mmCIF file of C-alpha atoms in Angstrom:
data_model
loop_
_atom_site.group_PDB
_atom_site.id
_atom_site.type_symbol
_atom_site.label_atom_id
_atom_site.label_comp_id
_atom_site.label_asym_id
_atom_site.label_seq_id
_atom_site.Cartn_x
_atom_site.Cartn_y
_atom_site.Cartn_z
ATOM 1 C CA MET E 1 -16.115 11.639 -9.925
ATOM 2 C CA LEU E 2 -13.987 8.825 -11.406
ATOM 3 C CA GLU E 3 -16.313 8.621 -14.427
ATOM 4 C CA HIS E 4 -13.306 8.577 -16.754
ATOM 5 C CA ALA E 5 -10.910 6.724 -14.448
ATOM 6 C CA LEU E 6 -8.704 4.366 -16.492
ATOM 7 C CA LEU E 7 -10.589 5.401 -19.623
ATOM 8 C CA TYR E 8 -8.903 8.698 -20.462
ATOM 9 C CA ASP E 9 -5.990 10.709 -19.135
ATOM 10 C CA ALA E 10 -6.172 14.383 -18.126
ATOM 11 C CA GLN E 11 -5.658 15.412 -21.767
ATOM 12 C CA GLY E 12 -8.570 13.275 -22.929
ATOM 13 C CA GLN E 13 -6.342 10.665 -24.569
ATOM 14 C CA PRO E 14 -7.621 7.068 -24.362
ATOM 15 C CA LEU E 15 -5.851 4.721 -21.965
ATOM 16 C CA LEU E 16 -5.091 1.029 -22.438
ATOM 17 C CA SER E 17 -5.695 1.012 -26.178
ATOM 18 C CA GLY E 18 -5.117 -2.409 -27.675
ATOM 19 C CA LYS E 19 -5.303 -4.165 -24.288
ATOM 20 C CA LEU E 20 -7.918 -6.627 -23.051
ATOM 21 C CA ASN E 21 -10.525 -4.282 -21.572
ATOM 22 C CA ALA E 22 -13.653 -6.433 -21.625
ATOM 23 C CA SER E 23 -14.614 -10.084 -21.872
ATOM 24 C CA ARG E 24 -17.519 -12.477 -22.114
ATOM 25 C CA GLU E 25 -15.364 -15.490 -21.244
ATOM 26 C CA TRP E 26 -15.154 -16.762 -17.655
ATOM 27 C CA ALA E 27 -11.614 -18.048 -18.240
ATOM 28 C CA GLU E 28 -10.418 -14.545 -19.144
ATOM 29 C CA VAL E 29 -12.307 -12.934 -16.256
ATOM 30 C CA ASN E 30 -10.964 -15.414 -13.699
ATOM 31 C CA ALA E 31 -7.423 -15.002 -15.018
ATOM 32 C CA PHE E 32 -7.789 -11.226 -14.632
ATOM 33 C CA CYS E 33 -9.026 -11.546 -11.036
ATOM 34 C CA ASN E 34 -6.243 -13.948 -10.097
ATOM 35 C CA ARG E 35 -3.624 -11.603 -11.555
ATOM 36 C CA VAL E 36 -4.963 -8.247 -10.362
ATOM 37 C CA TYR E 37 -6.431 -9.176 -6.957
ATOM 38 C CA MET E 38 -5.366 -12.664 -5.879
ATOM 39 C CA PRO E 39 -6.457 -16.270 -6.470
ATOM 40 C CA LEU E 40 -10.185 -16.468 -5.721
ATOM 41 C CA ALA E 41 -13.343 -18.314 -6.733
ATOM 42 C CA ALA E 42 -16.021 -16.514 -8.768
ATOM 43 C CA ARG E 43 -19.305 -18.028 -9.915
ATOM 44 C CA PRO E 44 -22.445 -16.550 -11.475
ATOM 45 C CA LEU E 45 -25.575 -16.551 -9.347
ATOM 46 C CA VAL E 46 -27.633 -17.392 -12.435
ATOM 47 C CA ALA E 47 -26.486 -20.795 -13.649
ATOM 48 C CA GLY E 48 -25.051 -20.821 -17.161
ATOM 49 C CA SER E 49 -24.833 -17.043 -17.547
ATOM 50 C CA ASP E 50 -21.803 -15.561 -19.286
ATOM 51 C CA PRO E 51 -19.994 -12.500 -17.954
ATOM 52 C CA ASN E 52 -20.125 -9.091 -19.576
ATOM 53 C CA ALA E 53 -17.024 -7.930 -17.784
ATOM 54 C CA THR E 54 -15.075 -4.688 -17.683
ATOM 55 C CA LEU E 55 -11.372 -5.402 -17.157
ATOM 56 C CA ARG E 56 -9.094 -2.357 -17.013
ATOM 57 C CA THR E 57 -5.994 -2.048 -14.875
ATOM 58 C CA LEU E 58 -2.981 0.205 -14.351
ATOM 59 C CA SER E 59 -0.417 0.489 -11.568
ATOM 60 C CA ILE E 60 0.851 3.438 -9.567
ATOM 61 C CA GLY E 61 3.971 2.184 -7.856
ATOM 62 C CA ARG E 62 3.040 -1.000 -6.031
ATOM 63 C CA ILE E 63 -0.676 -0.174 -6.033
ATOM 64 C CA VAL E 64 -2.812 -1.753 -8.742
ATOM 65 C CA LEU E 65 -5.859 0.266 -9.848
ATOM 66 C CA SER E 66 -8.686 -1.533 -11.614
ATOM 67 C CA ARG E 67 -11.987 -0.611 -13.212
ATOM 68 C CA PHE E 68 -13.989 -3.793 -12.954
ATOM 69 C CA CYS E 69 -17.332 -5.548 -13.062
ATOM 70 C CA PHE E 70 -18.511 -9.081 -13.817
ATOM 71 C CA GLY E 71 -21.544 -7.776 -15.665
ATOM 72 C CA VAL E 72 -23.808 -10.489 -14.214
ATOM 73 C CA PRO E 73 -24.807 -11.254 -10.606
ATOM 74 C CA THR E 74 -21.733 -13.009 -9.192
ATOM 75 C CA LYS E 75 -20.386 -14.224 -5.883
ATOM 76 C CA ALA E 76 -16.628 -14.148 -5.265
ATOM 77 C CA ASP E 77 -15.024 -15.875 -2.284
ATOM 78 C CA ASP E 78 -12.052 -18.016 -1.227
ATOM 79 C CA PHE E 79 -9.693 -15.044 -1.514
ATOM 80 C CA ASP E 80 -6.160 -16.372 -0.989
ATOM 81 C CA PRO E 81 -4.615 -14.906 2.216
ATOM 82 C CA SER E 82 -1.097 -15.881 1.119
ATOM 83 C CA SER E 83 -1.250 -13.166 -1.541
ATOM 84 C CA GLY E 84 -0.687 -10.621 1.225
ATOM 85 C CA ASN E 85 -3.040 -8.096 -0.370
ATOM 86 C CA ILE E 86 -5.485 -5.472 0.845
ATOM 87 C CA ILE E 87 -8.479 -4.736 -1.393
ATOM 88 C CA VAL E 88 -10.308 -1.400 -1.508
ATOM 89 C CA VAL E 89 -13.638 -1.522 -3.352
ATOM 90 C CA ASN E 90 -15.056 1.832 -4.437
ATOM 91 C CA THR E 91 -18.576 1.296 -5.762
ATOM 92 C CA MET E 92 -19.288 3.528 -8.769
ATOM 93 C CA ARG E 93 -22.582 2.015 -9.923
ATOM 94 C CA GLY E 94 -25.069 -0.552 -8.638
ATOM 95 C CA SER E 95 -24.327 -2.290 -5.348
ATOM 96 C CA VAL E 96 -21.893 -4.812 -3.930
ATOM 97 C CA ARG E 97 -22.466 -6.803 -0.737
ATOM 98 C CA HIS E 98 -19.514 -7.269 1.643
ATOM 99 C CA PRO E 99 -19.042 -8.810 5.103
ATOM 100 C CA LEU E 100 -18.458 -6.601 8.140
ATOM 101 C CA GLY E 101 -18.310 -8.656 11.333
ATOM 102 C CA ASP E 102 -20.373 -10.968 13.542
ATOM 103 C CA GLY E 103 -22.427 -12.188 10.599
ATOM 104 C CA VAL E 104 -23.340 -8.661 9.505
ATOM 105 C CA SER E 105 -22.953 -7.560 5.882
ATOM 106 C CA ILE E 106 -23.407 -4.284 4.017
ATOM 107 C CA ASP E 107 -24.455 -3.327 0.495
ATOM 108 C CA THR E 108 -22.196 -0.547 -0.723
ATOM 109 C CA GLN E 109 -23.812 2.065 -2.944
ATOM 110 C CA PRO E 110 -22.282 4.529 -5.436
ATOM 111 C CA GLY E 111 -19.716 6.644 -3.597
ATOM 112 C CA ASP E 112 -19.088 4.093 -0.827
ATOM 113 C CA SER E 113 -15.540 2.853 -0.170
ATOM 114 C CA TYR E 114 -14.921 -0.491 1.554
ATOM 115 C CA VAL E 115 -11.602 -1.965 2.718
ATOM 116 C CA VAL E 116 -10.553 -5.492 3.669
ATOM 117 C CA ASP E 117 -7.130 -6.959 4.389
ATOM 118 C CA CYS E 118 -7.372 -10.395 2.803
ATOM 119 C CA SER E 119 -4.054 -11.366 4.395
ATOM 120 C CA ARG E 120 -5.607 -11.013 7.856
ATOM 121 C CA THR E 121 -9.268 -11.979 7.528
ATOM 122 C CA ASP E 122 -11.611 -13.865 5.230
ATOM 123 C CA TYR E 123 -13.586 -12.063 2.544
ATOM 124 C CA TRP E 124 -16.375 -12.554 0.030
ATOM 125 C CA ASN E 125 -18.574 -10.265 -2.017
ATOM 126 C CA VAL E 126 -21.740 -10.449 -4.072
ATOM 127 C CA ALA E 127 -22.076 -8.084 -7.048
ATOM 128 C CA ASP E 128 -25.569 -7.342 -8.313
ATOM 129 C CA GLY E 129 -24.555 -7.446 -11.991
ATOM 130 C CA ASN E 130 -25.356 -3.784 -12.597
ATOM 131 C CA ASP E 131 -22.390 -2.667 -10.535
ATOM 132 C CA LEU E 132 -19.144 -1.004 -11.557
ATOM 133 C CA GLN E 133 -16.192 -0.969 -9.187
ATOM 134 C CA PHE E 134 -13.016 1.072 -9.029
ATOM 135 C CA ASN E 135 -10.689 -1.071 -6.948
ATOM 136 C CA LEU E 136 -7.228 -0.853 -5.423
ATOM 137 C CA THR E 137 -4.989 -3.812 -4.670
ATOM 138 C CA ILE E 138 -2.352 -2.853 -2.094
ATOM 139 C CA PRO E 139 0.293 -5.119 -0.556
ATOM 140 C CA HIS E 140 -0.145 -5.359 3.208
ATOM 141 C CA ALA E 141 3.611 -4.823 3.537
ATOM 142 C CA LEU E 142 3.322 -1.449 1.815
ATOM 143 C CA MET E 143 0.716 -0.289 4.340
ATOM 144 C CA GLU E 144 2.939 -1.422 7.203
ATOM 145 C CA GLU E 145 5.858 0.536 5.751
ATOM 146 C CA THR E 146 3.691 3.631 5.420
ATOM 147 C CA SER E 147 2.413 3.402 8.983
ATOM 148 C CA HIS E 148 5.862 2.915 10.404
ATOM 149 C CA ARG E 149 7.379 5.742 8.375
ATOM 150 C CA TRP E 150 4.705 8.272 9.346
ATOM 151 C CA TYR E 151 3.587 7.161 12.798
ATOM 152 C CA GLY E 152 6.526 5.203 14.152
ATOM 153 C CA PHE E 153 4.705 1.908 14.674
ATOM 154 C CA VAL E 154 2.778 -0.807 12.858
ATOM 155 C CA PRO E 155 -0.805 -1.366 14.045
ATOM 156 C CA GLU E 156 -1.657 -4.822 15.276
ATOM 157 C CA ASP E 157 -4.364 -7.040 13.809
ATOM 158 C CA ASP E 158 -7.023 -5.122 15.740
ATOM 159 C CA LEU E 159 -6.881 -2.758 12.767
ATOM 160 C CA TRP E 160 -6.067 -5.088 9.886
ATOM 161 C CA THR E 161 -8.905 -7.508 10.681
ATOM 162 C CA LYS E 162 -11.510 -4.716 10.555
ATOM 163 C CA ARG E 163 -13.632 -4.964 7.388
ATOM 164 C CA LEU E 164 -15.480 -1.674 7.022
ATOM 165 C CA VAL E 165 -16.787 1.216 4.963
ATOM 166 C CA PHE E 166 -14.546 4.237 5.506
ATOM 167 C CA GLY E 167 -15.978 6.711 3.026
ATOM 168 C CA ARG E 168 -19.428 7.574 1.695
ATOM 169 C CA GLY E 169 -20.535 9.871 -1.101
ATOM 170 C CA PRO E 170 -18.228 12.672 -2.252
ATOM 171 C CA SER E 171 -15.157 12.310 -0.044
ATOM 172 C CA ALA E 172 -11.532 13.370 0.196
ATOM 173 C CA TRP E 173 -10.625 9.759 -0.579
ATOM 174 C CA LEU E 174 -12.523 9.714 -3.884
ATOM 175 C CA SER E 175 -11.096 13.132 -4.771
ATOM 176 C CA LEU E 176 -7.614 11.735 -4.174
ATOM 177 C CA LEU E 177 -8.349 8.735 -6.398
ATOM 178 C CA ASP E 178 -9.654 11.077 -9.078
ATOM 179 C CA TYR E 179 -6.427 13.092 -8.904
ATOM 180 C CA ALA E 180 -4.316 9.943 -9.031
ATOM 181 C CA THR E 181 -6.055 8.640 -12.157
ATOM 182 C CA ARG E 182 -5.814 12.029 -13.856
ATOM 183 C CA SER E 183 -2.056 11.916 -13.290
ATOM 184 C CA VAL E 184 -1.726 8.894 -15.588
ATOM 185 C CA ASP E 185 -0.314 9.733 -19.021
ATOM 186 C CA ALA E 186 -1.661 7.749 -21.980
ATOM 187 C CA ARG E 187 1.689 8.052 -23.761
ATOM 188 C CA SER E 188 3.426 5.961 -21.122
ATOM 189 C CA GLU E 189 0.398 4.236 -19.544
ATOM 190 C CA GLY E 190 1.848 5.312 -16.232
ATOM 191 C CA ILE E 191 3.009 8.472 -14.506
ATOM 192 C CA ALA E 192 5.910 10.068 -16.319
ATOM 193 C CA SER E 193 7.770 11.199 -13.194
ATOM 194 C CA PRO E 194 8.941 8.416 -10.823
ATOM 195 C CA LEU E 195 9.053 10.985 -8.022
ATOM 196 C CA ILE E 196 5.408 11.976 -8.523
ATOM 197 C CA GLU E 197 4.386 8.327 -8.821
ATOM 198 C CA ARG E 198 6.106 7.501 -5.544
ATOM 199 C CA ARG E 199 4.436 10.440 -3.799
ATOM 200 C CA ILE E 200 0.976 9.476 -5.079
ATOM 201 C CA GLU E 201 1.520 5.885 -3.947
ATOM 202 C CA GLU E 202 2.443 7.063 -0.461
ATOM 203 C CA THR E 203 -0.406 9.575 -0.260
ATOM 204 C CA LEU E 204 -2.946 6.921 -1.234
ATOM 205 C CA CYS E 205 -1.643 4.577 1.460
ATOM 206 C CA LEU E 206 -1.545 7.342 4.054
ATOM 207 C CA GLU E 207 -5.097 8.536 3.363
ATOM 208 C CA LEU E 208 -6.400 4.960 3.396
ATOM 209 C CA LEU E 209 -4.617 4.280 6.676
ATOM 210 C CA ARG E 210 -6.059 7.438 8.216
ATOM 211 C CA GLY E 211 -9.630 6.656 7.166
ATOM 212 C CA TRP E 212 -9.351 3.002 8.169
ATOM 213 C CA ALA E 213 -7.942 3.836 11.605
ATOM 214 C CA GLU E 214 -10.516 6.569 12.208
ATOM 215 C CA GLN E 215 -13.409 4.187 11.543
ATOM 216 C CA SER E 216 -11.717 1.546 13.737
ATOM 217 C CA GLY E 217 -11.279 3.901 16.695
ATOM 218 C CA LEU E 218 -7.474 3.827 16.535
ATOM 219 C CA ASN E 219 -5.602 7.063 17.213
ATOM 220 C CA LEU E 220 -2.531 6.891 14.995
ATOM 221 C CA GLU E 221 -1.020 9.982 16.586
ATOM 222 C CA THR E 222 -0.659 8.174 19.898
ATOM 223 C CA GLY E 223 -1.147 4.537 18.908
ATOM 224 C CA ALA E 224 1.562 2.302 20.304
ATOM 225 C CA ARG E 225 4.029 5.165 20.585
ATOM 226 C CA GLY E 226 2.672 6.527 23.847
ATOM 227 C CA ALA E 227 2.483 3.086 25.434
ATOM 228 C CA ALA E 228 5.995 1.984 24.496
ATOM 229 C CA PRO E 229 8.433 1.734 27.426
ATOM 230 C CA ARG E 230 11.352 4.096 27.661
ATOM 231 C CA TYR E 231 13.944 1.570 26.471
ATOM 232 C CA VAL E 232 12.094 1.115 23.156
ATOM 233 C CA ARG E 233 11.911 4.861 22.593
ATOM 234 C CA GLU E 234 15.562 5.260 23.581
ATOM 235 C CA ALA E 235 16.539 2.479 21.183
ATOM 236 C CA GLU E 236 14.739 4.286 18.378
ATOM 237 C CA ARG E 237 16.559 7.514 19.227
ATOM 238 C CA LEU E 238 19.948 5.769 19.226
ATOM 239 C CA MET E 239 19.225 4.019 15.933
ATOM 240 C CA VAL E 240 18.333 7.317 14.273
ATOM 241 C CA GLU E 241 21.349 9.144 15.679
ATOM 242 C CA GLN E 242 23.839 6.368 14.954
ATOM 243 C CA ALA E 243 22.443 5.003 11.702
ATOM 244 C CA HIS E 244 25.444 6.357 9.762
ATOM 245 C CA GLU E 245 27.780 4.347 11.999
ATOM 246 C CA ALA E 246 26.126 1.033 11.041
ATOM 247 C CA PRO E 247 25.505 -0.230 14.586
ATOM 248 C CA THR E 248 24.047 -3.680 15.207
ATOM 249 C CA VAL E 249 20.990 -4.421 17.322
ATOM 250 C CA THR E 250 23.378 -5.986 19.864
ATOM 251 C CA ASP E 251 25.309 -2.688 20.022
ATOM 252 C CA ILE E 252 22.098 -0.747 20.697
ATOM 253 C CA ALA E 253 20.934 -3.198 23.364
ATOM 254 C CA ALA E 254 24.337 -3.010 25.078
ATOM 255 C CA GLN E 255 24.177 0.784 25.233
ATOM 256 C CA LEU E 256 20.799 0.496 26.964
ATOM 257 C CA GLY E 257 22.010 -2.177 29.351
ATOM 258 C CA ILE E 258 19.419 -4.721 28.268
ATOM 259 C CA SER E 259 19.541 -8.016 26.384
ATOM 260 C CA THR E 260 18.983 -8.262 22.655
ATOM 261 C CA ARG E 261 16.057 -10.570 23.390
ATOM 262 C CA SER E 262 14.369 -7.996 25.628
ATOM 263 C CA LEU E 263 14.817 -5.328 22.973
ATOM 264 C CA SER E 264 13.366 -7.620 20.313
ATOM 265 C CA GLU E 265 10.357 -8.480 22.466
ATOM 266 C CA GLY E 266 9.743 -4.800 23.211
ATOM 267 C CA PHE E 267 9.741 -3.866 19.524
ATOM 268 C CA ARG E 268 7.520 -6.793 18.619
ATOM 269 C CA ARG E 269 4.965 -5.904 21.276
ATOM 270 C CA PHE E 270 4.921 -2.121 20.973
ATOM 271 C CA ARG E 271 6.001 -1.501 17.380
ATOM 272 C CA GLY E 272 4.904 -4.624 15.552
ATOM 273 C CA ILE E 273 8.317 -5.006 13.897
ATOM 274 C CA THR E 274 11.789 -6.215 14.855
ATOM 275 C CA PRO E 275 14.529 -3.824 15.974
ATOM 276 C CA HIS E 276 16.567 -5.075 13.014
ATOM 277 C CA ASP E 277 13.819 -3.949 10.611
ATOM 278 C CA TYR E 278 13.618 -0.577 12.331
ATOM 279 C CA LEU E 279 17.382 -0.101 12.166
ATOM 280 C CA THR E 280 17.487 -1.210 8.531
ATOM 281 C CA ALA E 281 14.805 1.327 7.643
ATOM 282 C CA ARG E 282 16.605 4.169 9.433
ATOM 283 C CA ARG E 283 19.881 3.301 7.682
ATOM 284 C CA LEU E 284 18.138 3.271 4.308
ATOM 285 C CA ASP E 285 16.495 6.624 5.107
ATOM 286 C CA GLY E 286 19.939 8.013 5.870
ATOM 287 C CA LEU E 287 21.358 6.584 2.660
ATOM 288 C CA ARG E 288 18.573 8.189 0.662
ATOM 289 C CA LYS E 289 19.254 11.602 2.186
ATOM 290 C CA ALA E 290 22.970 11.203 1.515
ATOM 291 C CA LEU E 291 22.309 10.310 -2.131
ATOM 292 C CA GLU E 292 19.990 13.290 -2.544
ATOM 293 C CA ARG E 293 22.707 15.569 -1.136
ATOM 294 C CA ALA E 294 25.677 13.903 -2.878
ATOM 295 C CA ALA E 295 28.273 16.169 -4.427
ATOM 296 C CA PRO E 296 29.076 15.978 -8.166
ATOM 297 C CA GLY E 297 31.356 13.048 -8.877
ATOM 298 C CA GLU E 298 30.151 10.923 -5.974
ATOM 299 C CA THR E 299 28.820 7.452 -6.797
ATOM 300 C CA VAL E 300 26.373 5.124 -5.123
ATOM 301 C CA SER E 301 29.311 2.965 -4.056
ATOM 302 C CA SER E 302 31.193 5.849 -2.443
ATOM 303 C CA VAL E 303 28.125 7.182 -0.624
ATOM 304 C CA ALA E 304 27.086 3.719 0.568
ATOM 305 C CA ALA E 305 30.600 2.805 1.694
ATOM 306 C CA ALA E 306 30.794 5.966 3.810
ATOM 307 C CA LEU E 307 27.677 4.765 5.642
ATOM 308 C CA GLY E 308 29.074 1.310 6.300
ATOM 309 C CA TYR E 309 27.380 -0.652 3.533
ATOM 310 C CA VAL E 310 29.464 -3.608 2.351
ATOM 311 C CA ASN E 311 27.051 -5.775 0.360
ATOM 312 C CA LEU E 312 25.846 -3.359 -2.327
ATOM 313 C CA THR E 313 23.666 -5.979 -4.039
ATOM 314 C CA ALA E 314 21.638 -6.688 -0.892
ATOM 315 C CA MET E 315 21.483 -2.966 -0.114
ATOM 316 C CA THR E 316 20.106 -2.214 -3.597
ATOM 317 C CA VAL E 317 17.368 -4.843 -3.226
ATOM 318 C CA SER E 318 16.287 -3.448 0.163
ATOM 319 C CA TYR E 319 16.470 0.124 -1.122
ATOM 320 C CA ARG E 320 14.239 -0.621 -4.110
ATOM 321 C CA GLN E 321 11.713 -2.409 -1.901
ATOM 322 C CA ARG E 322 11.508 0.572 0.440
ATOM 323 C CA PHE E 323 11.529 3.460 -2.030
ATOM 324 C CA GLY E 324 10.342 1.965 -5.306
ATOM 325 C CA GLU E 325 13.498 2.959 -7.182
ATOM 326 C CA SER E 326 17.173 2.069 -7.222
ATOM 327 C CA PRO E 327 19.903 4.070 -5.436
ATOM 328 C CA HIS E 328 21.262 5.019 -8.884
ATOM 329 C CA GLN E 329 17.882 6.543 -9.816
ATOM 330 C CA THR E 330 17.846 8.602 -6.612
ATOM 331 C CA LEU E 331 21.392 9.816 -7.284
ATOM 332 C CA ARG E 332 20.600 10.769 -10.887
ATOM 333 C CA SER E 333 17.404 12.648 -9.976
ATOM 334 C CA ARG E 334 18.883 14.630 -7.072
ATOM 335 C CA PRO E 335 18.582 18.422 -7.361
ATOM 336 C CA MET E 336 21.816 19.944 -8.641
ATOM 337 C CA SER E 337 23.035 23.178 -7.124
ATOM 338 C CA SER E 338 23.487 26.050 -9.526
#
């Protein structure tokens, strides 16, 4: 599984022809790591040895896939937390040592999948030089969006600080990665359909979140939702029902008879986000549905105006961040009735 990942597409056509795919120069290898993962420090464990690195990378949405090895025994550390990235290391060959917790480390073997949120905890690894990794670089913000969209809350750092192995041997996770890489088309060095690309991005995040939470002992189906007080749940209901009316957080708080501050504190504690972020997301969800159902002749401006949007530039930026495409792309790709 993944033997041909980032080497060939499903039709057997070579990927990344003409790109930098290997290097024996530390400057090139370090530049690759800083660009694909985040700023970090890498040094050979045998003084003076040159790398024999594999450097292959493609993106699916906001997720960066990489086929990588240093080619010599190497330690990497000082991963920059300000990058805001999560790293998933899938060991394909050899072994890679990673930290777990309380001074304990683990050597991942072929088929093992390890995850660390470098924006929430420190990280290092030691590659044995015979290893080959298939890695994912995922923005922490993207995982938060996925959790909130599917489960209604954002886990706290009890989850994000867990460094762990969440898959071993043949697994549903590796099968999903295999499918994702087979979806890449050599002609475009990406996935031809933006819709399919967006769905694969979300499915990867969702499956990672599920496996990560399961190994951490977090039940996503109940999570913070069951513990949230009634006023938080009622606020969510009102925001969903009234999203098309463009209410403010102050309006919602007033309807519940509580202060805006109390509502904000409740969302922060039980949802891990602000009520403004929740309301913004629900309004964007409503806009997306309206664009997908728009009648012939309707424009983004007309649909957005009907939902109370005034600043179309700011709306477009937020929309692209949430859905990975512009409102105009959604409108153009909507199914047309016969």
